[in-house]
mmCIF file of C-alpha atoms and ligand atoms in Angstrom:
data_model
loop_
_atom_site.group_PDB
_atom_site.id
_atom_site.type_symbol
_atom_site.label_atom_id
_atom_site.label_comp_id
_atom_site.label_asym_id
_atom_site.label_seq_id
_atom_site.Cartn_x
_atom_site.Cartn_y
_atom_site.Cartn_z
ATOM 1 C CA MET E 30 70.214 119.934 96.531
ATOM 2 C CA ARG E 31 73.866 120.074 97.522
ATOM 3 C CA LEU E 32 76.066 120.829 94.529
ATOM 4 C CA ILE E 33 79.217 118.783 94.192
ATOM 5 C CA PRO E 34 82.435 120.670 93.413
ATOM 6 C CA ILE E 35 83.622 120.183 89.839
ATOM 7 C CA SER E 36 86.798 118.365 90.871
ATOM 8 C CA ALA E 37 84.762 115.955 92.970
ATOM 9 C CA ALA E 38 82.364 115.172 90.151
ATOM 10 C CA THR E 39 85.039 113.279 88.261
ATOM 11 C CA ASP E 40 86.322 110.798 90.816
ATOM 12 C CA PRO E 41 88.753 112.728 92.994
ATOM 13 C CA LEU E 42 92.125 111.233 93.809
ATOM 14 C CA LEU E 43 91.398 111.678 97.514
ATOM 15 C CA GLU E 44 87.938 111.827 98.990
ATOM 16 C CA VAL E 45 87.293 112.315 102.700
ATOM 17 C CA ARG E 46 83.692 112.124 103.899
ATOM 18 C CA ASP E 47 82.389 112.974 107.362
ATOM 19 C CA LEU E 48 85.736 112.291 109.039
ATOM 20 C CA GLN E 49 85.740 112.288 112.807
ATOM 21 C CA VAL E 50 88.844 111.829 114.971
ATOM 22 C CA ARG E 51 88.155 111.141 118.613
ATOM 23 C CA ILE E 52 90.712 111.401 121.409
ATOM 24 C CA PRO E 53 89.603 110.018 124.780
ATOM 25 C CA THR E 54 90.749 112.244 127.655
ATOM 26 C CA ARG E 55 90.049 112.217 131.392
ATOM 27 C CA ARG E 56 87.535 115.022 130.881
ATOM 28 C CA GLY E 57 85.692 113.169 128.122
ATOM 29 C CA ASP E 58 86.149 112.442 124.418
ATOM 30 C CA LEU E 59 87.785 115.230 122.455
ATOM 31 C CA LEU E 60 86.430 115.522 118.894
ATOM 32 C CA ALA E 61 89.569 116.984 117.367
ATOM 33 C CA VAL E 62 88.199 116.469 113.835
ATOM 34 C CA ASP E 63 84.438 116.454 113.511
ATOM 35 C CA GLY E 64 82.641 115.817 110.233
ATOM 36 C CA VAL E 65 85.287 116.918 107.740
ATOM 37 C CA ASP E 66 84.525 116.574 104.014
ATOM 38 C CA LEU E 67 87.434 117.167 101.671
ATOM 39 C CA THR E 68 88.534 116.221 98.157
ATOM 40 C CA VAL E 69 91.739 116.539 96.158
ATOM 41 C CA GLY E 70 91.564 116.067 92.408
ATOM 42 C CA ALA E 71 94.375 114.885 90.145
ATOM 43 C CA GLY E 72 96.945 117.622 89.600
ATOM 44 C CA GLU E 73 95.263 119.949 92.088
ATOM 45 C CA ILE E 74 96.804 121.993 94.902
ATOM 46 C CA VAL E 75 94.276 122.166 97.713
ATOM 47 C CA GLY E 76 94.801 124.148 100.890
ATOM 48 C CA VAL E 77 93.716 123.610 104.470
ATOM 49 C CA VAL E 78 93.982 126.675 106.661
ATOM 50 C CA GLY E 79 93.076 127.414 110.244
ATOM 51 C CA GLU E 80 94.517 128.524 113.551
ATOM 52 C CA SER E 81 96.618 126.317 115.786
ATOM 53 C CA GLY E 82 94.560 123.489 117.254
ATOM 54 C CA SER E 83 91.885 123.487 114.537
ATOM 55 C CA GLY E 84 92.589 119.845 113.593
ATOM 56 C CA LYS E 85 94.667 120.242 110.425
ATOM 57 C CA THR E 86 97.473 117.851 111.338
ATOM 58 C CA LEU E 87 95.124 115.218 112.753
ATOM 59 C CA THR E 88 93.110 115.314 109.521
ATOM 60 C CA ALA E 89 96.350 114.701 107.597
ATOM 61 C CA TYR E 90 97.408 111.899 109.948
ATOM 62 C CA ALA E 91 94.012 110.230 109.565
ATOM 63 C CA ILE E 92 94.359 110.329 105.766
ATOM 64 C CA MET E 93 97.890 108.919 105.949
ATOM 65 C CA GLY E 94 96.913 106.218 108.457
ATOM 66 C CA LEU E 95 99.357 107.706 110.959
ATOM 67 C CA LEU E 96 97.091 108.470 113.905
ATOM 68 C CA SER E 97 98.550 107.054 117.076
ATOM 69 C CA ALA E 98 96.688 105.964 120.204
ATOM 70 C CA PRO E 99 94.672 107.272 121.870
ATOM 71 C CA ALA E 100 93.492 109.161 118.734
ATOM 72 C CA VAL E 101 91.172 107.068 116.528
ATOM 73 C CA ILE E 102 88.981 107.558 113.486
ATOM 74 C CA SER E 103 85.524 107.239 114.991
ATOM 75 C CA ARG E 104 83.471 107.983 111.861
ATOM 76 C CA GLY E 105 83.802 108.639 108.169
ATOM 77 C CA VAL E 106 85.289 107.316 104.970
ATOM 78 C CA ILE E 107 88.649 108.017 103.323
ATOM 79 C CA ARG E 108 88.954 106.944 99.693
ATOM 80 C CA PHE E 109 92.139 107.126 97.674
ATOM 81 C CA ARG E 110 91.720 106.380 93.956
ATOM 82 C CA GLY E 111 88.282 105.085 94.885
ATOM 83 C CA GLN E 112 89.680 102.594 97.407
ATOM 84 C CA ASP E 113 88.422 102.651 101.003
ATOM 85 C CA LEU E 114 91.657 103.081 102.973
ATOM 86 C CA GLN E 115 90.206 101.941 106.262
ATOM 87 C CA ALA E 116 89.340 98.591 104.703
ATOM 88 C CA LEU E 117 93.017 97.935 103.903
ATOM 89 C CA ALA E 118 95.215 95.758 106.110
ATOM 90 C CA ALA E 119 97.887 97.661 108.051
ATOM 91 C CA GLU E 120 100.597 96.152 105.858
ATOM 92 C CA GLU E 121 98.943 97.281 102.635
ATOM 93 C CA ARG E 122 98.383 100.710 104.097
ATOM 94 C CA GLY E 123 102.058 100.893 105.057
ATOM 95 C CA ARG E 124 103.077 99.983 101.506
ATOM 96 C CA MET E 125 100.893 102.741 100.136
ATOM 97 C CA ARG E 126 102.297 105.301 102.560
ATOM 98 C CA GLY E 127 105.561 106.600 101.185
ATOM 99 C CA SER E 128 104.840 105.341 97.683
ATOM 100 C CA ALA E 129 101.370 106.270 96.395
ATOM 101 C CA MET E 130 100.825 108.934 99.065
ATOM 102 C CA SER E 131 103.377 110.616 101.266
ATOM 103 C CA MET E 132 103.708 113.414 103.751
ATOM 104 C CA VAL E 133 106.076 116.290 104.429
ATOM 105 C CA PHE E 134 105.906 116.726 108.194
ATOM 106 C CA GLN E 135 105.438 119.887 110.211
ATOM 107 C CA GLU E 136 108.790 119.710 112.065
ATOM 108 C CA PRO E 137 111.728 119.150 109.654
ATOM 109 C CA LEU E 138 114.233 118.568 112.433
ATOM 110 C CA THR E 139 112.195 115.970 114.292
ATOM 111 C CA ALA E 140 111.069 114.282 111.065
ATOM 112 C CA LEU E 141 114.694 113.506 110.208
ATOM 113 C CA ASN E 142 116.758 111.075 112.266
ATOM 114 C CA PRO E 143 119.698 113.047 113.756
ATOM 115 C CA VAL E 144 122.100 110.082 113.818
ATOM 116 C CA PHE E 145 122.060 109.118 110.116
ATOM 117 C CA PRO E 146 123.256 111.049 107.050
ATOM 118 C CA VAL E 147 120.315 112.308 105.027
ATOM 119 C CA GLY E 148 121.294 110.171 102.004
ATOM 120 C CA THR E 149 120.920 107.036 104.143
ATOM 121 C CA GLN E 150 117.460 108.160 105.214
ATOM 122 C CA ILE E 151 116.361 108.690 101.615
ATOM 123 C CA ARG E 152 117.862 105.300 100.726
ATOM 124 C CA ASP E 153 115.786 103.601 103.428
ATOM 125 C CA VAL E 154 112.577 105.048 101.981
ATOM 126 C CA ILE E 155 113.465 103.846 98.466
ATOM 127 C CA ARG E 156 114.497 100.391 99.756
ATOM 128 C CA ARG E 157 111.228 99.992 101.616
ATOM 129 C CA HIS E 158 109.206 100.526 98.468
ATOM 130 C CA THR E 159 111.271 99.278 95.512
ATOM 131 C CA ASN E 160 113.573 96.444 94.468
ATOM 132 C CA LEU E 161 116.208 98.736 92.996
ATOM 133 C CA SER E 162 119.862 97.706 93.313
ATOM 134 C CA ASP E 163 122.081 99.707 95.681
ATOM 135 C CA ARG E 164 123.755 101.286 92.689
ATOM 136 C CA SER E 165 120.472 102.389 91.144
ATOM 137 C CA ILE E 166 119.330 103.688 94.522
ATOM 138 C CA ARG E 167 122.503 105.754 94.811
ATOM 139 C CA GLY E 168 121.810 107.249 91.392
ATOM 140 C CA ARG E 169 118.193 107.871 92.311
ATOM 141 C CA ILE E 170 119.180 109.722 95.524
ATOM 142 C CA LEU E 171 121.473 112.089 93.647
ATOM 143 C CA GLU E 172 118.822 112.610 90.991
ATOM 144 C CA LEU E 173 116.224 113.386 93.681
ATOM 145 C CA LEU E 174 118.466 115.837 95.495
ATOM 146 C CA ASP E 175 119.170 117.593 92.238
ATOM 147 C CA HIS E 176 115.443 117.595 91.439
ATOM 148 C CA VAL E 177 114.606 119.393 94.704
ATOM 149 C CA GLY E 178 117.201 122.057 93.928
ATOM 150 C CA ILE E 179 120.151 120.901 96.019
ATOM 151 C CA ALA E 180 123.534 121.849 94.601
ATOM 152 C CA GLY E 181 126.356 119.382 95.322
ATOM 153 C CA PRO E 182 124.089 116.406 95.970
ATOM 154 C CA GLU E 183 127.013 114.032 96.739
ATOM 155 C CA ARG E 184 128.184 116.220 99.602
ATOM 156 C CA VAL E 185 124.691 116.847 100.933
ATOM 157 C CA ALA E 186 123.766 113.138 100.844
ATOM 158 C CA ALA E 187 126.658 112.468 103.221
ATOM 159 C CA ALA E 188 125.668 115.282 105.617
ATOM 160 C CA TYR E 189 123.809 114.887 108.909
ATOM 161 C CA PRO E 190 120.603 116.874 109.425
ATOM 162 C CA PHE E 191 122.229 119.276 111.915
ATOM 163 C CA GLU E 192 124.821 120.240 109.299
ATOM 164 C CA LEU E 193 122.138 121.538 106.948
ATOM 165 C CA SER E 194 120.129 124.760 106.979
ATOM 166 C CA GLY E 195 116.387 124.724 107.618
ATOM 167 C CA GLY E 196 115.665 125.226 103.922
ATOM 168 C CA MET E 197 117.952 122.342 102.940
ATOM 169 C CA ARG E 198 116.346 120.054 105.514
ATOM 170 C CA GLN E 199 112.937 120.898 104.109
ATOM 171 C CA ARG E 200 114.201 120.052 100.600
ATOM 172 C CA ILE E 201 115.462 116.708 101.946
ATOM 173 C CA LEU E 202 112.041 115.965 103.442
ATOM 174 C CA ILE E 203 110.421 116.817 100.131
ATOM 175 C CA ALA E 204 112.926 114.554 98.330
ATOM 176 C CA MET E 205 111.953 111.731 100.718
ATOM 177 C CA ALA E 206 108.265 112.403 100.115
ATOM 178 C CA ILE E 207 108.599 112.206 96.323
ATOM 179 C CA ALA E 208 111.239 109.445 96.261
ATOM 180 C CA CYS E 209 108.832 106.715 95.189
ATOM 181 C CA GLY E 210 106.667 108.716 92.791
ATOM 182 C CA PRO E 211 103.568 109.427 94.902
ATOM 183 C CA SER E 212 100.407 110.778 93.299
ATOM 184 C CA LEU E 213 99.435 112.630 96.504
ATOM 185 C CA VAL E 214 101.702 114.605 98.823
ATOM 186 C CA ILE E 215 100.400 116.150 102.032
ATOM 187 C CA ALA E 216 102.646 119.010 103.140
ATOM 188 C CA ASP E 217 101.990 120.104 106.716
ATOM 189 C CA GLU E 218 103.215 123.663 107.323
ATOM 190 C CA PRO E 219 106.190 123.014 105.015
ATOM 191 C CA THR E 220 107.593 126.522 105.356
ATOM 192 C CA THR E 221 106.607 127.700 108.826
ATOM 193 C CA ALA E 222 110.111 127.526 110.291
ATOM 194 C CA LEU E 223 111.771 129.243 107.321
ATOM 195 C CA ASP E 224 112.530 132.864 106.538
ATOM 196 C CA THR E 225 110.595 134.563 103.761
ATOM 197 C CA THR E 226 113.090 134.109 100.921
ATOM 198 C CA ILE E 227 113.608 130.409 101.600
ATOM 199 C CA GLN E 228 109.861 130.018 102.131
ATOM 200 C CA ALA E 229 109.228 131.374 98.622
ATOM 201 C CA GLN E 230 111.792 128.956 97.167
ATOM 202 C CA ILE E 231 110.221 125.935 98.853
ATOM 203 C CA LEU E 232 106.750 126.961 97.695
ATOM 204 C CA GLU E 233 108.062 127.366 94.161
ATOM 205 C CA LEU E 234 109.551 123.868 94.396
ATOM 206 C CA LEU E 235 106.192 122.427 95.479
ATOM 207 C CA ARG E 236 104.454 124.258 92.643
ATOM 208 C CA ARG E 237 106.962 122.815 90.169
ATOM 209 C CA LEU E 238 106.457 119.269 91.461
ATOM 210 C CA VAL E 239 102.717 119.574 90.893
ATOM 211 C CA ARG E 240 103.150 121.060 87.437
ATOM 212 C CA ASP E 241 105.926 118.810 86.140
ATOM 213 C CA ASP E 242 105.583 115.555 88.047
ATOM 214 C CA GLY E 243 101.811 115.170 88.086
ATOM 215 C CA ILE E 244 101.645 115.216 91.880
ATOM 216 C CA SER E 245 98.535 116.416 93.713
ATOM 217 C CA LEU E 246 99.225 118.477 96.808
ATOM 218 C CA LEU E 247 97.252 118.960 99.996
ATOM 219 C CA LEU E 248 98.907 121.957 101.594
ATOM 220 C CA ILE E 249 98.286 122.655 105.270
ATOM 221 C CA SER E 250 99.085 126.064 106.656
ATOM 222 C CA HIS E 251 97.945 128.633 109.155
ATOM 223 C CA ASP E 252 99.099 131.287 106.681
ATOM 224 C CA PHE E 253 96.423 132.460 104.280
ATOM 225 C CA GLY E 254 99.010 134.194 102.109
ATOM 226 C CA ILE E 255 100.781 130.919 101.306
ATOM 227 C CA VAL E 256 97.571 129.047 100.659
ATOM 228 C CA ALA E 257 96.234 131.826 98.466
ATOM 229 C CA ASP E 258 99.388 131.939 96.431
ATOM 230 C CA LEU E 259 99.487 128.235 95.674
ATOM 231 C CA CYS E 260 96.059 126.678 96.009
ATOM 232 C CA GLN E 261 93.115 126.404 93.673
ATOM 233 C CA ARG E 262 90.656 125.463 96.390
ATOM 234 C CA VAL E 263 90.855 126.055 100.121
ATOM 235 C CA TYR E 264 89.218 124.477 103.175
ATOM 236 C CA VAL E 265 89.051 126.737 106.225
ATOM 237 C CA MET E 266 89.051 124.719 109.444
ATOM 238 C CA TYR E 267 87.895 125.817 112.872
ATOM 239 C CA ALA E 268 87.595 123.678 116.015
ATOM 240 C CA GLY E 269 87.663 120.416 114.050
ATOM 241 C CA GLN E 270 85.185 121.462 111.352
ATOM 242 C CA VAL E 271 85.468 122.829 107.826
ATOM 243 C CA VAL E 272 83.660 126.149 108.251
ATOM 244 C CA GLU E 273 84.177 127.292 104.663
ATOM 245 C CA HIS E 274 85.280 125.784 101.363
ATOM 246 C CA ALA E 275 85.849 127.844 98.231
ATOM 247 C CA THR E 276 88.309 128.778 95.534
ATOM 248 C CA ALA E 277 91.096 131.035 96.764
ATOM 249 C CA GLY E 278 89.636 133.881 94.680
ATOM 250 C CA GLN E 279 86.172 133.476 96.182
ATOM 251 C CA LEU E 280 87.553 133.492 99.716
ATOM 252 C CA PHE E 281 89.401 136.732 99.121
ATOM 253 C CA ASP E 282 86.646 138.512 97.217
ATOM 254 C CA ARG E 283 83.613 137.303 99.087
ATOM 255 C CA PRO E 284 84.241 135.201 102.182
ATOM 256 C CA ARG E 285 80.977 133.744 103.465
ATOM 257 C CA HIS E 286 82.023 132.730 106.972
ATOM 258 C CA PRO E 287 82.878 135.366 109.598
ATOM 259 C CA TYR E 288 85.889 133.270 110.666
ATOM 260 C CA THR E 289 87.355 133.355 107.142
ATOM 261 C CA SER E 290 86.832 137.087 107.018
ATOM 262 C CA ALA E 291 88.474 137.501 110.439
ATOM 263 C CA LEU E 292 91.472 135.403 109.342
ATOM 264 C CA LEU E 293 91.854 137.534 106.219
ATOM 265 C CA GLY E 294 91.841 140.617 108.440
ATOM 266 C CA CYS E 295 94.900 139.189 110.217
ATOM 267 C CA MET E 296 96.942 139.016 107.002
ATOM 268 C CA PRO E 297 99.665 141.612 106.534
ATOM 269 C CA ALA E 298 98.314 142.341 103.030
ATOM 270 C CA ALA E 299 95.009 143.376 104.600
ATOM 271 C CA ARG E 300 96.639 146.236 106.461
ATOM 272 C CA ASP E 301 95.451 149.636 105.356
ATOM 273 C CA GLY E 302 98.531 151.879 105.457
ATOM 274 C CA ASP E 303 99.911 151.923 108.987
ATOM 275 C CA ALA E 304 96.755 150.551 110.566
ATOM 276 C CA PRO E 305 97.474 147.677 112.946
ATOM 277 C CA LEU E 306 96.594 144.146 111.891
ATOM 278 C CA ASP E 307 93.390 142.693 113.259
ATOM 279 C CA THR E 308 93.600 139.835 115.688
ATOM 280 C CA ILE E 309 90.794 137.425 116.485
ATOM 281 C CA GLU E 310 90.081 137.643 120.207
ATOM 282 C CA GLY E 311 89.964 134.361 122.104
ATOM 283 C CA THR E 312 91.214 130.888 121.259
ATOM 284 C CA VAL E 313 90.004 127.846 119.315
ATOM 285 C CA PRO E 314 87.753 125.874 121.698
ATOM 286 C CA THR E 315 88.529 122.302 122.595
ATOM 287 C CA VAL E 316 85.417 120.351 121.709
ATOM 288 C CA ILE E 317 84.405 117.770 124.283
ATOM 289 C CA ASP E 318 80.727 116.688 124.263
ATOM 290 C CA PRO E 319 79.734 118.955 121.370
ATOM 291 C CA LYS E 320 76.620 121.028 121.806
ATOM 292 C CA ALA E 321 74.298 122.131 119.048
ATOM 293 C CA LEU E 322 75.798 125.532 118.374
ATOM 294 C CA CYS E 323 78.210 127.360 116.141
ATOM 295 C CA ARG E 324 81.692 126.750 117.558
ATOM 296 C CA PHE E 325 82.867 130.191 116.468
ATOM 297 C CA ALA E 326 79.883 132.035 117.995
ATOM 298 C CA ASP E 327 81.663 133.291 121.119
ATOM 299 C CA ARG E 328 84.366 134.997 119.020
ATOM 300 C CA CYS E 329 82.088 136.127 116.202
ATOM 301 C CA GLY E 330 81.126 139.761 115.748
ATOM 302 C CA TYR E 331 78.012 138.739 113.793
ATOM 303 C CA ALA E 332 76.628 136.133 116.215
ATOM 304 C CA GLN E 333 72.925 136.105 117.047
ATOM 305 C CA ALA E 334 70.960 134.157 119.674
ATOM 306 C CA ARG E 335 70.367 131.191 117.325
ATOM 307 C CA CYS E 336 74.112 130.759 116.826
ATOM 308 C CA THR E 337 74.446 129.457 120.394
ATOM 309 C CA GLU E 338 71.200 127.487 120.341
ATOM 310 C CA GLN E 339 71.387 125.405 117.144
ATOM 311 C CA SER E 340 74.006 123.941 114.832
ATOM 312 C CA PRO E 341 74.418 126.168 111.789
ATOM 313 C CA PRO E 342 73.497 124.784 108.354
ATOM 314 C CA ARG E 343 76.008 124.397 105.539
ATOM 315 C CA GLN E 344 74.936 126.850 102.856
ATOM 316 C CA THR E 345 76.230 126.575 99.301
ATOM 317 C CA PHE E 346 77.031 129.357 96.849
ATOM 318 C CA GLY E 347 77.551 128.469 93.207
ATOM 319 C CA VAL E 348 79.437 125.340 92.306
ATOM 320 C CA VAL E 349 82.295 125.304 94.794
ATOM 321 C CA GLN E 350 81.718 127.588 97.761
ATOM 322 C CA ASP E 351 80.005 126.558 100.980
ATOM 323 C CA ALA E 352 79.988 127.900 104.522
ATOM 324 C CA LEU E 353 78.784 126.586 107.868
ATOM 325 C CA CYS E 354 76.944 129.682 109.053
ATOM 326 C CA PHE E 355 73.329 130.807 109.580
ATOM 327 C CA ARG E 356 74.104 134.210 108.141
ATOM 328 C CA ALA E 357 76.316 133.178 105.201
ATOM 329 C CA ALA E 358 73.825 134.349 102.561
ATOM 330 C CA GLU E 359 72.805 137.613 104.188
ATOM 331 C CA LEU E 360 76.158 139.052 105.340
ATOM 332 C CA THR E 361 78.588 140.952 103.145
ATOM 333 C CA LEU E 362 81.855 140.280 104.925
ATOM 334 C CA PRO E 363 85.126 142.067 104.299
ATOM 335 C CA GLY E 364 87.493 140.039 102.148
ATOM 336 C CA LEU E 365 91.098 140.802 101.509
ATOM 337 C CA VAL E 366 91.521 144.543 101.172
ATOM 338 C CA THR E 367 94.731 144.991 99.236
ATOM 339 C CA PRO E 368 96.127 148.494 99.285
ATOM 340 C CA SER E 369 95.708 150.076 95.878
ATOM 341 C CA LEU E 370 98.820 150.717 93.824
ATOM 342 C CA THR E 371 97.675 154.244 93.120
ATOM 343 C CA ASP E 372 97.088 155.457 96.677
ATOM 344 C CA GLY E 373 100.773 155.621 97.502
ATOM 345 C CA VAL E 374 100.704 152.886 100.121
ATOM 346 C CA LEU E 375 102.916 150.562 98.148
ATOM 347 C CA PRO E 376 106.303 151.654 96.795
HETATM 348 N N1 ATP I 416 97.611 112.994 121.230
HETATM 349 C C1 ATP I 416 96.767 113.976 121.565
HETATM 350 N N2 ATP I 416 96.159 113.978 122.765
HETATM 351 C C2 ATP I 416 95.303 114.969 123.118
HETATM 352 N N3 ATP I 416 94.944 115.974 122.310
HETATM 353 C C3 ATP I 416 95.532 116.043 121.103
HETATM 354 C C4 ATP I 416 96.460 115.042 120.653
HETATM 355 N N4 ATP I 416 96.856 115.366 119.397
HETATM 356 C C5 ATP I 416 96.200 116.500 119.083
HETATM 357 N N5 ATP I 416 95.400 116.904 120.091
HETATM 358 C C6 ATP I 416 94.501 118.066 120.094
HETATM 359 O O1 ATP I 416 93.697 118.004 118.934
HETATM 360 C C7 ATP I 416 93.466 119.317 118.410
HETATM 361 C C8 ATP I 416 93.867 119.385 116.965
HETATM 362 O O2 ATP I 416 95.264 119.191 116.854
HETATM 363 P P1 ATP I 416 96.060 119.349 115.487
HETATM 364 O O3 ATP I 416 97.473 118.986 115.790
HETATM 365 O O4 ATP I 416 95.384 118.604 114.404
HETATM 366 O O5 ATP I 416 95.942 120.903 115.220
HETATM 367 P P2 ATP I 416 96.563 121.783 114.049
HETATM 368 O O6 ATP I 416 95.430 122.465 113.369
HETATM 369 O O7 ATP I 416 97.469 120.961 113.224
HETATM 370 O O8 ATP I 416 97.387 122.887 114.864
HETATM 371 P P3 ATP I 416 98.831 123.542 114.559
HETATM 372 O O9 ATP I 416 98.562 124.691 113.631
HETATM 373 O O10 ATP I 416 99.281 124.018 115.917
HETATM 374 O O11 ATP I 416 99.725 122.497 113.996
HETATM 375 C C9 ATP I 416 94.241 120.272 119.324
HETATM 376 O O12 ATP I 416 93.340 120.792 120.264
HETATM 377 C C10 ATP I 416 95.264 119.373 119.978
HETATM 378 O O13 ATP I 416 95.624 119.878 121.230
HETATM 379 MG MG1 MG I 417 99.498 120.975 112.903
#
């Protein structure tokens, strides 16, 4: 029997089942997302991690109803507060997007319109979803900017995106995402373009929004460190599939999928003294006409003959953890090896 994660047992806020996103190409249909199961409970921060091209953004776009042709949802169900989103009319879906659920996009500069002041862009979002008077909207914009940690909100509201730093632009995007009180925010690589100090500030802001404003967060990142720091549960994606799902602690202590373990080996914190960081040889495959095999097999140090002959089973461990690997139960894979404080590696 497949055990259901605790958060999923009590009606999750977001429930994605067997999601498939298909992109027709001249070479055949690309299955950019293939059979993804994912839940986000109320008040939870859930992470999605994986290398570039693993299907993270397309999964988010599918949930938000933002896929654009030729990409289509070819299978699966997406429920938000129990409601089947694909059954909604486009108009209803549009109303929901930006109010009940919203997204912080991967590219802050392209997500903002360069020719309008940022205050105007926040105003447009609020106008689209509420009947507030212009005066109340003005007040709400300043309140929002203050809420996302922007000093001098009047001045910043009048600024154009190019006049603001990367960190400020990301705060503006977050302000736009929370402007209409969403219960779910999907943040796609919200800190990738930022330096470490600003990155930490933005992550702290997201954490505060979840804690104080009752928002649930689906956080997408290729950086395990960020996901580990913020998320309760994590989905590890590879070539369009979730290859492992577990709590952050479980992933670090006892990863069950060789890909998770390999990703952990690439984290700076995994470095033992001056030893170089691991890298995973090869690239994420593009899956056209999927064969019955493990998609990671050709990069996997633990692969056996069966891994290229059959699709691996999903094996479960305890209440939350599962991994899509033949050898998940038998292998003891390296997790995150943090240098000990006593061996002189750390200051
Ligand atoms: N419009 C499109 N046409 C063709 N292929 C696409 C299209 N959009 C995405 N893809 C492909 O789908 C796969 C998944 O893309 P996606 O953007 O979801 O990856 P990602 O995990 O978000 O990567 P990154 O970390 O680089 O943002 C990739 O192989 C990508 O090249
Ligand atoms: Mg992406």
